[in-house]
Amino acid sequence: MSGCCGAELVLGGIVMAGASVQWLTGMGFALIAVPALVLLLGPGDGVALANCGSGAICALGLVDGGWRRVRLTAMVPLVAASACTVPAGTWVAARLPEPVLLAGTGTLVSLAVLLVMAGLRVPALNGVKGALTAGAAGGFMNASAGVGGPPISLYAVNAGWTVREFVPNAQFYGIVVNAFSIATNGVPQLNPPLWTLAAAGMTAGAFIGKSLTTRVSDHGARLLVLLLALAGGLSTLAKGAWEL
């Protein structure tokens, strides 16, 4: 991809879009960016770049003041469980053929989005046991497919959290689980121009997302994220299935 300026600009745009919605909703970078990044860079580098980008945006969100609203008592079981399953996700991703991984990533994203859109309430996701379950699922999915947010979103729905409560806690979780994932998956092997465009996209996306926080309703932003993610997940699933 290094010789294709158009594809490089597309990558920058994808990162910018993911960063802006992540800032708005506390999740969304991976849901929007992973399908496209996997198609552009391949599963390994695509997931690794999503881990780096999502973690960076989450850190910016907390530095901006969100850390004061983090519920540590609720988040400790989540991040502890994710730490245990990240290595398993990395192991699985490293051993699957690319078409299978593409199809698997697309399936995981699409199913997770549909569950979140349906507002599914699962009794098993309540309390400490629910936090452990959601964290374990999120850690595995984040390391294998780059999308660890949906299980946490389902946990928040079952806990009755508002969007304002969810965003800083999702950002805290995102920092930790992406740090674990980067430690096991490594960083993407990109050339300097791609790193520059990715960094510029993240910076622009953060500014755009922050400027839209008072102009876009929580419901509207969340619906947009989910619809874009569903489209990306289905397209990645289709590409993987076609290459099988």
PDB file of C-alpha atoms in Angstrom:
ATOM      1  CA  MET A   1       0.000   0.000   0.000  1.00  0.00           C
ATOM      2  CA  SER A   2       2.991   2.291   0.404  1.00  0.00           C
ATOM      3  CA  GLY A   3       2.947   3.358  -3.226  1.00  0.00           C
ATOM      4  CA  CYS A   4      -0.698   4.257  -3.424  1.00  0.00           C
ATOM      5  CA  CYS A   5      -1.354   7.841  -2.323  1.00  0.00           C
ATOM      6  CA  GLY A   6      -5.112   7.427  -2.701  1.00  0.00           C
ATOM      7  CA  ALA A   7      -5.184   4.475  -0.330  1.00  0.00           C
ATOM      8  CA  GLU A   8      -3.008   6.375   2.166  1.00  0.00           C
ATOM      9  CA  LEU A   9      -5.439   9.300   2.157  1.00  0.00           C
ATOM     10  CA  VAL A  10      -8.328   6.873   2.625  1.00  0.00           C
ATOM     11  CA  LEU A  11      -6.553   5.468   5.681  1.00  0.00           C
ATOM     12  CA  GLY A  12      -6.198   8.967   7.140  1.00  0.00           C
ATOM     13  CA  GLY A  13      -9.892   9.615   6.558  1.00  0.00           C
ATOM     14  CA  ILE A  14     -10.882   6.334   8.202  1.00  0.00           C
ATOM     15  CA  VAL A  15      -8.792   7.117  11.290  1.00  0.00           C
ATOM     16  CA  MET A  16     -10.282  10.630  11.455  1.00  0.00           C
ATOM     17  CA  ALA A  17     -13.847   9.305  11.283  1.00  0.00           C
ATOM     18  CA  GLY A  18     -13.169   6.684  13.928  1.00  0.00           C
ATOM     19  CA  ALA A  19     -11.492   9.183  16.241  1.00  0.00           C
ATOM     20  CA  SER A  20     -14.346  11.691  15.993  1.00  0.00           C
ATOM     21  CA  VAL A  21     -17.067   9.196  16.889  1.00  0.00           C
ATOM     22  CA  GLN A  22     -14.920   7.640  19.636  1.00  0.00           C
ATOM     23  CA  TRP A  23     -14.736  11.056  21.263  1.00  0.00           C
ATOM     24  CA  LEU A  24     -18.503  11.474  20.966  1.00  0.00           C
ATOM     25  CA  THR A  25     -19.626   8.115  22.303  1.00  0.00           C
ATOM     26  CA  GLY A  26     -16.744   6.522  24.221  1.00  0.00           C
ATOM     27  CA  MET A  27     -16.479   3.753  21.632  1.00  0.00           C
ATOM     28  CA  GLY A  28     -16.683   3.495  17.879  1.00  0.00           C
ATOM     29  CA  PHE A  29     -13.115   3.880  16.640  1.00  0.00           C
ATOM     30  CA  ALA A  30     -12.603   0.173  16.222  1.00  0.00           C
ATOM     31  CA  LEU A  31     -16.156  -0.541  15.074  1.00  0.00           C
ATOM     32  CA  ILE A  32     -15.850   1.977  12.255  1.00  0.00           C
ATOM     33  CA  ALA A  33     -12.157   1.683  11.444  1.00  0.00           C
ATOM     34  CA  VAL A  34     -11.340  -2.026  11.812  1.00  0.00           C
ATOM     35  CA  PRO A  35     -13.267  -3.354   8.800  1.00  0.00           C
ATOM     36  CA  ALA A  36     -11.725  -0.746   6.496  1.00  0.00           C
ATOM     37  CA  LEU A  37      -8.245  -0.960   8.028  1.00  0.00           C
ATOM     38  CA  VAL A  38      -8.277  -4.743   7.709  1.00  0.00           C
ATOM     39  CA  LEU A  39      -9.189  -4.432   4.043  1.00  0.00           C
ATOM     40  CA  LEU A  40      -6.437  -1.839   3.443  1.00  0.00           C
ATOM     41  CA  LEU A  41      -3.612  -3.206   5.604  1.00  0.00           C
ATOM     42  CA  GLY A  42      -4.504  -6.842   6.216  1.00  0.00           C
ATOM     43  CA  PRO A  43      -5.765  -8.353   9.479  1.00  0.00           C
ATOM     44  CA  GLY A  44      -2.507  -8.088  11.447  1.00  0.00           C
ATOM     45  CA  ASP A  45      -1.593  -4.458  10.817  1.00  0.00           C
ATOM     46  CA  GLY A  46      -5.240  -3.372  10.590  1.00  0.00           C
ATOM     47  CA  VAL A  47      -6.100  -4.665  14.056  1.00  0.00           C
ATOM     48  CA  ALA A  48      -2.800  -3.391  15.504  1.00  0.00           C
ATOM     49  CA  LEU A  49      -3.402   0.134  14.148  1.00  0.00           C
ATOM     50  CA  ALA A  50      -6.941   0.067  15.522  1.00  0.00           C
ATOM     51  CA  ASN A  51      -5.552  -0.872  18.954  1.00  0.00           C
ATOM     52  CA  CYS A  52      -3.102   2.050  18.824  1.00  0.00           C
ATOM     53  CA  GLY A  53      -5.652   4.567  17.568  1.00  0.00           C
ATOM     54  CA  SER A  54      -8.430   3.588  19.934  1.00  0.00           C
ATOM     55  CA  GLY A  55      -6.096   3.604  22.936  1.00  0.00           C
ATOM     56  CA  ALA A  56      -4.738   7.043  22.038  1.00  0.00           C
ATOM     57  CA  ILE A  57      -8.198   8.607  21.665  1.00  0.00           C
ATOM     58  CA  CYS A  58      -9.361   7.059  24.938  1.00  0.00           C
ATOM     59  CA  ALA A  59      -6.323   8.530  26.695  1.00  0.00           C
ATOM     60  CA  LEU A  60      -7.025  11.984  25.270  1.00  0.00           C
ATOM     61  CA  GLY A  61     -10.622  11.764  26.462  1.00  0.00           C
ATOM     62  CA  LEU A  62      -9.637  10.967  30.036  1.00  0.00           C
ATOM     63  CA  VAL A  63      -6.902  13.617  30.134  1.00  0.00           C
ATOM     64  CA  ASP A  64      -9.557  16.134  29.085  1.00  0.00           C
ATOM     65  CA  GLY A  65     -11.329  15.577  32.429  1.00  0.00           C
ATOM     66  CA  GLY A  66     -13.210  12.307  31.981  1.00  0.00           C
ATOM     67  CA  TRP A  67     -11.057  10.485  34.573  1.00  0.00           C
ATOM     68  CA  ARG A  68     -13.101  12.091  37.365  1.00  0.00           C
ATOM     69  CA  ARG A  69     -16.171  10.074  36.342  1.00  0.00           C
ATOM     70  CA  VAL A  70     -14.490   6.657  36.089  1.00  0.00           C
ATOM     71  CA  ARG A  71     -16.093   4.011  38.333  1.00  0.00           C
ATOM     72  CA  LEU A  72     -13.028   2.085  39.446  1.00  0.00           C
ATOM     73  CA  THR A  73     -15.024  -0.434  41.491  1.00  0.00           C
ATOM     74  CA  ALA A  74     -16.931  -1.453  38.370  1.00  0.00           C
ATOM     75  CA  MET A  75     -13.957  -1.263  35.996  1.00  0.00           C
ATOM     76  CA  VAL A  76     -11.402  -3.324  37.941  1.00  0.00           C
ATOM     77  CA  PRO A  77     -13.169  -6.682  37.249  1.00  0.00           C
ATOM     78  CA  LEU A  78     -13.622  -5.708  33.607  1.00  0.00           C
ATOM     79  CA  VAL A  79      -9.979  -4.900  32.961  1.00  0.00           C
ATOM     80  CA  ALA A  80      -8.722  -7.823  35.052  1.00  0.00           C
ATOM     81  CA  ALA A  81     -10.782 -10.278  33.000  1.00  0.00           C
ATOM     82  CA  SER A  82      -9.677  -8.695  29.727  1.00  0.00           C
ATOM     83  CA  ALA A  83      -6.020  -9.075  30.717  1.00  0.00           C
ATOM     84  CA  CYS A  84      -6.560 -12.826  31.002  1.00  0.00           C
ATOM     85  CA  THR A  85      -8.123 -13.271  27.552  1.00  0.00           C
ATOM     86  CA  VAL A  86      -6.036 -10.898  25.402  1.00  0.00           C
ATOM     87  CA  PRO A  87      -3.257 -13.516  24.907  1.00  0.00           C
ATOM     88  CA  ALA A  88      -5.848 -16.055  23.760  1.00  0.00           C
ATOM     89  CA  GLY A  89      -7.201 -13.615  21.189  1.00  0.00           C
ATOM     90  CA  THR A  90      -3.714 -12.904  19.877  1.00  0.00           C
ATOM     91  CA  TRP A  91      -2.951 -16.630  19.659  1.00  0.00           C
ATOM     92  CA  VAL A  92      -6.109 -17.345  17.662  1.00  0.00           C
ATOM     93  CA  ALA A  93      -5.572 -14.419  15.265  1.00  0.00           C
ATOM     94  CA  ALA A  94      -1.985 -15.486  14.522  1.00  0.00           C
ATOM     95  CA  ARG A  95      -3.057 -18.979  13.476  1.00  0.00           C
ATOM     96  CA  LEU A  96      -6.049 -18.304  11.249  1.00  0.00           C
ATOM     97  CA  PRO A  97      -5.738 -17.873   7.454  1.00  0.00           C
ATOM     98  CA  GLU A  98      -6.432 -14.303   6.289  1.00  0.00           C
ATOM     99  CA  PRO A  99      -9.822 -15.059   4.617  1.00  0.00           C
ATOM    100  CA  VAL A 100     -11.013 -16.838   7.770  1.00  0.00           C
ATOM    101  CA  LEU A 101      -9.843 -13.939   9.935  1.00  0.00           C
ATOM    102  CA  LEU A 102     -11.566 -11.423   7.642  1.00  0.00           C
ATOM    103  CA  ALA A 103     -14.803 -13.390   7.778  1.00  0.00           C
ATOM    104  CA  GLY A 104     -14.481 -13.844  11.536  1.00  0.00           C
ATOM    105  CA  THR A 105     -13.803 -10.142  12.127  1.00  0.00           C
ATOM    106  CA  GLY A 106     -16.764  -9.148   9.988  1.00  0.00           C
ATOM    107  CA  THR A 107     -19.023 -11.616  11.772  1.00  0.00           C
ATOM    108  CA  LEU A 108     -17.955 -10.481  15.252  1.00  0.00           C
ATOM    109  CA  VAL A 109     -18.436  -6.804  14.393  1.00  0.00           C
ATOM    110  CA  SER A 110     -21.818  -7.350  12.736  1.00  0.00           C
ATOM    111  CA  LEU A 111     -23.223  -9.534  15.515  1.00  0.00           C
ATOM    112  CA  ALA A 112     -21.930  -7.229  18.244  1.00  0.00           C
ATOM    113  CA  VAL A 113     -23.469  -4.189  16.564  1.00  0.00           C
ATOM    114  CA  LEU A 114     -26.820  -5.908  16.137  1.00  0.00           C
ATOM    115  CA  LEU A 115     -26.852  -6.940  19.807  1.00  0.00           C
ATOM    116  CA  VAL A 116     -26.048  -3.400  20.934  1.00  0.00           C
ATOM    117  CA  MET A 117     -28.657  -1.915  18.571  1.00  0.00           C
ATOM    118  CA  ALA A 118     -31.250  -4.302  19.974  1.00  0.00           C
ATOM    119  CA  GLY A 119     -30.437  -3.143  23.512  1.00  0.00           C
ATOM    120  CA  LEU A 120     -30.157  -6.761  24.557  1.00  0.00           C
ATOM    121  CA  ARG A 121     -30.408  -7.301  28.299  1.00  0.00           C
ATOM    122  CA  VAL A 122     -28.679 -10.430  29.583  1.00  0.00           C
ATOM    123  CA  PRO A 123     -29.048 -11.403  33.257  1.00  0.00           C
ATOM    124  CA  ALA A 124     -25.567 -12.970  33.164  1.00  0.00           C
ATOM    125  CA  LEU A 125     -24.071  -9.518  32.530  1.00  0.00           C
ATOM    126  CA  ASN A 126     -25.191  -8.099  35.883  1.00  0.00           C
ATOM    127  CA  GLY A 127     -22.930  -7.484  38.885  1.00  0.00           C
ATOM    128  CA  VAL A 128     -19.333  -8.612  39.303  1.00  0.00           C
ATOM    129  CA  LYS A 129     -19.975 -11.849  37.388  1.00  0.00           C
ATOM    130  CA  GLY A 130     -21.324  -9.818  34.481  1.00  0.00           C
ATOM    131  CA  ALA A 131     -18.309  -7.502  34.583  1.00  0.00           C
ATOM    132  CA  LEU A 132     -15.954 -10.485  34.434  1.00  0.00           C
ATOM    133  CA  THR A 133     -17.896 -12.001  31.523  1.00  0.00           C
ATOM    134  CA  ALA A 134     -17.989  -8.753  29.540  1.00  0.00           C
ATOM    135  CA  GLY A 135     -14.320  -8.028  30.236  1.00  0.00           C
ATOM    136  CA  ALA A 136     -13.232 -11.495  29.152  1.00  0.00           C
ATOM    137  CA  ALA A 137     -15.219 -11.277  25.921  1.00  0.00           C
ATOM    138  CA  GLY A 138     -13.961  -7.747  25.254  1.00  0.00           C
ATOM    139  CA  GLY A 139     -10.315  -8.676  25.788  1.00  0.00           C
ATOM    140  CA  PHE A 140     -10.506 -11.657  23.434  1.00  0.00           C
ATOM    141  CA  MET A 141     -12.353  -9.703  20.740  1.00  0.00           C
ATOM    142  CA  ASN A 142     -10.020  -6.704  21.022  1.00  0.00           C
ATOM    143  CA  ALA A 143      -6.862  -8.762  20.554  1.00  0.00           C
ATOM    144  CA  SER A 144      -8.241 -11.013  17.808  1.00  0.00           C
ATOM    145  CA  ALA A 145     -10.437  -8.589  15.851  1.00  0.00           C
ATOM    146  CA  GLY A 146      -9.717  -5.123  17.260  1.00  0.00           C
ATOM    147  CA  VAL A 147     -13.267  -4.620  18.556  1.00  0.00           C
ATOM    148  CA  GLY A 148     -13.495  -4.908  22.323  1.00  0.00           C
ATOM    149  CA  GLY A 149     -16.140  -2.254  22.967  1.00  0.00           C
ATOM    150  CA  PRO A 150     -19.464  -4.019  22.262  1.00  0.00           C
ATOM    151  CA  PRO A 151     -19.348  -6.409  25.268  1.00  0.00           C
ATOM    152  CA  ILE A 152     -18.692  -3.407  27.509  1.00  0.00           C
ATOM    153  CA  SER A 153     -21.567  -1.555  25.890  1.00  0.00           C
ATOM    154  CA  LEU A 154     -23.866  -4.519  26.571  1.00  0.00           C
ATOM    155  CA  TYR A 155     -22.692  -4.560  30.191  1.00  0.00           C
ATOM    156  CA  ALA A 156     -23.479  -0.838  30.487  1.00  0.00           C
ATOM    157  CA  VAL A 157     -26.946  -1.339  28.989  1.00  0.00           C
ATOM    158  CA  ASN A 158     -27.679  -4.055  31.539  1.00  0.00           C
ATOM    159  CA  ALA A 159     -26.338  -1.831  34.348  1.00  0.00           C
ATOM    160  CA  GLY A 160     -28.576   1.043  33.258  1.00  0.00           C
ATOM    161  CA  TRP A 161     -25.725   3.503  32.671  1.00  0.00           C
ATOM    162  CA  THR A 162     -26.441   6.750  30.844  1.00  0.00           C
ATOM    163  CA  VAL A 163     -24.257   7.799  27.903  1.00  0.00           C
ATOM    164  CA  ARG A 164     -22.574  10.382  30.154  1.00  0.00           C
ATOM    165  CA  GLU A 165     -21.674   7.632  32.627  1.00  0.00           C
ATOM    166  CA  PHE A 166     -20.619   5.203  29.925  1.00  0.00           C
ATOM    167  CA  VAL A 167     -18.166   7.406  27.985  1.00  0.00           C
ATOM    168  CA  PRO A 168     -15.397   7.917  30.609  1.00  0.00           C
ATOM    169  CA  ASN A 169     -15.619   4.318  31.797  1.00  0.00           C
ATOM    170  CA  ALA A 170     -15.417   3.023  28.235  1.00  0.00           C
ATOM    171  CA  GLN A 171     -12.391   5.275  27.690  1.00  0.00           C
ATOM    172  CA  PHE A 172     -10.684   3.903  30.796  1.00  0.00           C
ATOM    173  CA  TYR A 173     -11.375   0.349  29.666  1.00  0.00           C
ATOM    174  CA  GLY A 174     -10.139   1.216  26.171  1.00  0.00           C
ATOM    175  CA  ILE A 175      -6.792   2.470  27.465  1.00  0.00           C
ATOM    176  CA  VAL A 176      -6.145  -0.679  29.468  1.00  0.00           C
ATOM    177  CA  VAL A 177      -7.358  -3.316  27.023  1.00  0.00           C
ATOM    178  CA  ASN A 178      -5.622  -1.675  24.063  1.00  0.00           C
ATOM    179  CA  ALA A 179      -2.381  -1.451  26.043  1.00  0.00           C
ATOM    180  CA  PHE A 180      -2.648  -5.203  26.694  1.00  0.00           C
ATOM    181  CA  SER A 181      -3.425  -5.845  23.031  1.00  0.00           C
ATOM    182  CA  ILE A 182      -0.496  -3.734  21.791  1.00  0.00           C
ATOM    183  CA  ALA A 183       1.818  -5.551  24.206  1.00  0.00           C
ATOM    184  CA  THR A 184       0.826  -8.912  22.706  1.00  0.00           C
ATOM    185  CA  ASN A 185       0.126  -7.960  19.067  1.00  0.00           C
ATOM    186  CA  GLY A 186       2.862  -5.345  18.672  1.00  0.00           C
ATOM    187  CA  VAL A 187       2.564  -2.133  16.668  1.00  0.00           C
ATOM    188  CA  PRO A 188       1.648  -2.094  12.969  1.00  0.00           C
ATOM    189  CA  GLN A 189       4.494  -2.161  10.446  1.00  0.00           C
ATOM    190  CA  LEU A 190       3.718   1.083   8.622  1.00  0.00           C
ATOM    191  CA  ASN A 191       5.967   3.420   6.668  1.00  0.00           C
ATOM    192  CA  PRO A 192       6.518   7.011   7.936  1.00  0.00           C
ATOM    193  CA  PRO A 193       3.947   8.644   5.598  1.00  0.00           C
ATOM    194  CA  LEU A 194       1.236   6.266   6.841  1.00  0.00           C
ATOM    195  CA  TRP A 195       2.126   6.946  10.485  1.00  0.00           C
ATOM    196  CA  THR A 196       1.989  10.681   9.764  1.00  0.00           C
ATOM    197  CA  LEU A 197      -1.428  10.429   8.116  1.00  0.00           C
ATOM    198  CA  ALA A 198      -2.750   8.214  10.902  1.00  0.00           C
ATOM    199  CA  ALA A 199      -1.551  10.693  13.554  1.00  0.00           C
ATOM    200  CA  ALA A 200      -3.010  13.627  11.610  1.00  0.00           C
ATOM    201  CA  GLY A 201      -6.315  11.769  11.245  1.00  0.00           C
ATOM    202  CA  MET A 202      -6.469  11.056  14.979  1.00  0.00           C
ATOM    203  CA  THR A 203      -5.721  14.678  15.850  1.00  0.00           C
ATOM    204  CA  ALA A 204      -8.301  16.051  13.411  1.00  0.00           C
ATOM    205  CA  GLY A 205     -10.866  13.491  14.545  1.00  0.00           C
ATOM    206  CA  ALA A 206     -10.383  14.446  18.192  1.00  0.00           C
ATOM    207  CA  PHE A 207     -11.001  18.119  17.400  1.00  0.00           C
ATOM    208  CA  ILE A 208     -14.048  17.302  15.274  1.00  0.00           C
ATOM    209  CA  GLY A 209     -15.512  14.975  17.887  1.00  0.00           C
ATOM    210  CA  LYS A 210     -14.983  17.487  20.671  1.00  0.00           C
ATOM    211  CA  SER A 211     -16.623  20.278  18.666  1.00  0.00           C
ATOM    212  CA  LEU A 212     -19.649  18.080  17.948  1.00  0.00           C
ATOM    213  CA  THR A 213     -20.288  16.970  21.525  1.00  0.00           C
ATOM    214  CA  THR A 214     -22.680  19.865  22.160  1.00  0.00           C
ATOM    215  CA  ARG A 215     -24.309  19.759  18.713  1.00  0.00           C
ATOM    216  CA  VAL A 216     -25.122  16.091  18.169  1.00  0.00           C
ATOM    217  CA  SER A 217     -27.544  14.239  20.406  1.00  0.00           C
ATOM    218  CA  ASP A 218     -26.312  11.128  22.196  1.00  0.00           C
ATOM    219  CA  HIS A 219     -28.885   9.030  20.353  1.00  0.00           C
ATOM    220  CA  GLY A 220     -27.949  10.431  16.945  1.00  0.00           C
ATOM    221  CA  ALA A 221     -24.213   9.939  17.425  1.00  0.00           C
ATOM    222  CA  ARG A 222     -24.638   6.405  18.728  1.00  0.00           C
ATOM    223  CA  LEU A 223     -26.959   5.418  15.872  1.00  0.00           C
ATOM    224  CA  LEU A 224     -24.516   6.774  13.291  1.00  0.00           C
ATOM    225  CA  VAL A 225     -21.653   4.804  14.814  1.00  0.00           C
ATOM    226  CA  LEU A 226     -23.624   1.586  14.821  1.00  0.00           C
ATOM    227  CA  LEU A 227     -24.918   1.933  11.252  1.00  0.00           C
ATOM    228  CA  LEU A 228     -21.447   2.677   9.875  1.00  0.00           C
ATOM    229  CA  ALA A 229     -19.986  -0.182  11.883  1.00  0.00           C
ATOM    230  CA  LEU A 230     -22.626  -2.597  10.624  1.00  0.00           C
ATOM    231  CA  ALA A 231     -21.910  -1.634   7.020  1.00  0.00           C
ATOM    232  CA  GLY A 232     -18.174  -2.114   7.581  1.00  0.00           C
ATOM    233  CA  GLY A 233     -18.639  -5.437   9.331  1.00  0.00           C
ATOM    234  CA  LEU A 234     -20.833  -6.829   6.585  1.00  0.00           C
ATOM    235  CA  SER A 235     -18.417  -5.710   3.854  1.00  0.00           C
ATOM    236  CA  THR A 236     -15.480  -7.363   5.637  1.00  0.00           C
ATOM    237  CA  LEU A 237     -17.498 -10.548   6.125  1.00  0.00           C
ATOM    238  CA  ALA A 238     -18.361 -10.544   2.418  1.00  0.00           C
ATOM    239  CA  LYS A 239     -14.701 -10.121   1.375  1.00  0.00           C
ATOM    240  CA  GLY A 240     -13.555 -12.921   3.665  1.00  0.00           C
ATOM    241  CA  ALA A 241     -16.310 -15.244   2.490  1.00  0.00           C
ATOM    242  CA  TRP A 242     -15.488 -14.464  -1.157  1.00  0.00           C
ATOM    243  CA  GLU A 243     -11.807 -15.371  -0.671  1.00  0.00           C
ATOM    244  CA  LEU A 244     -12.465 -18.624   1.196  1.00  0.00           C
TER     245      LEU A 244
END
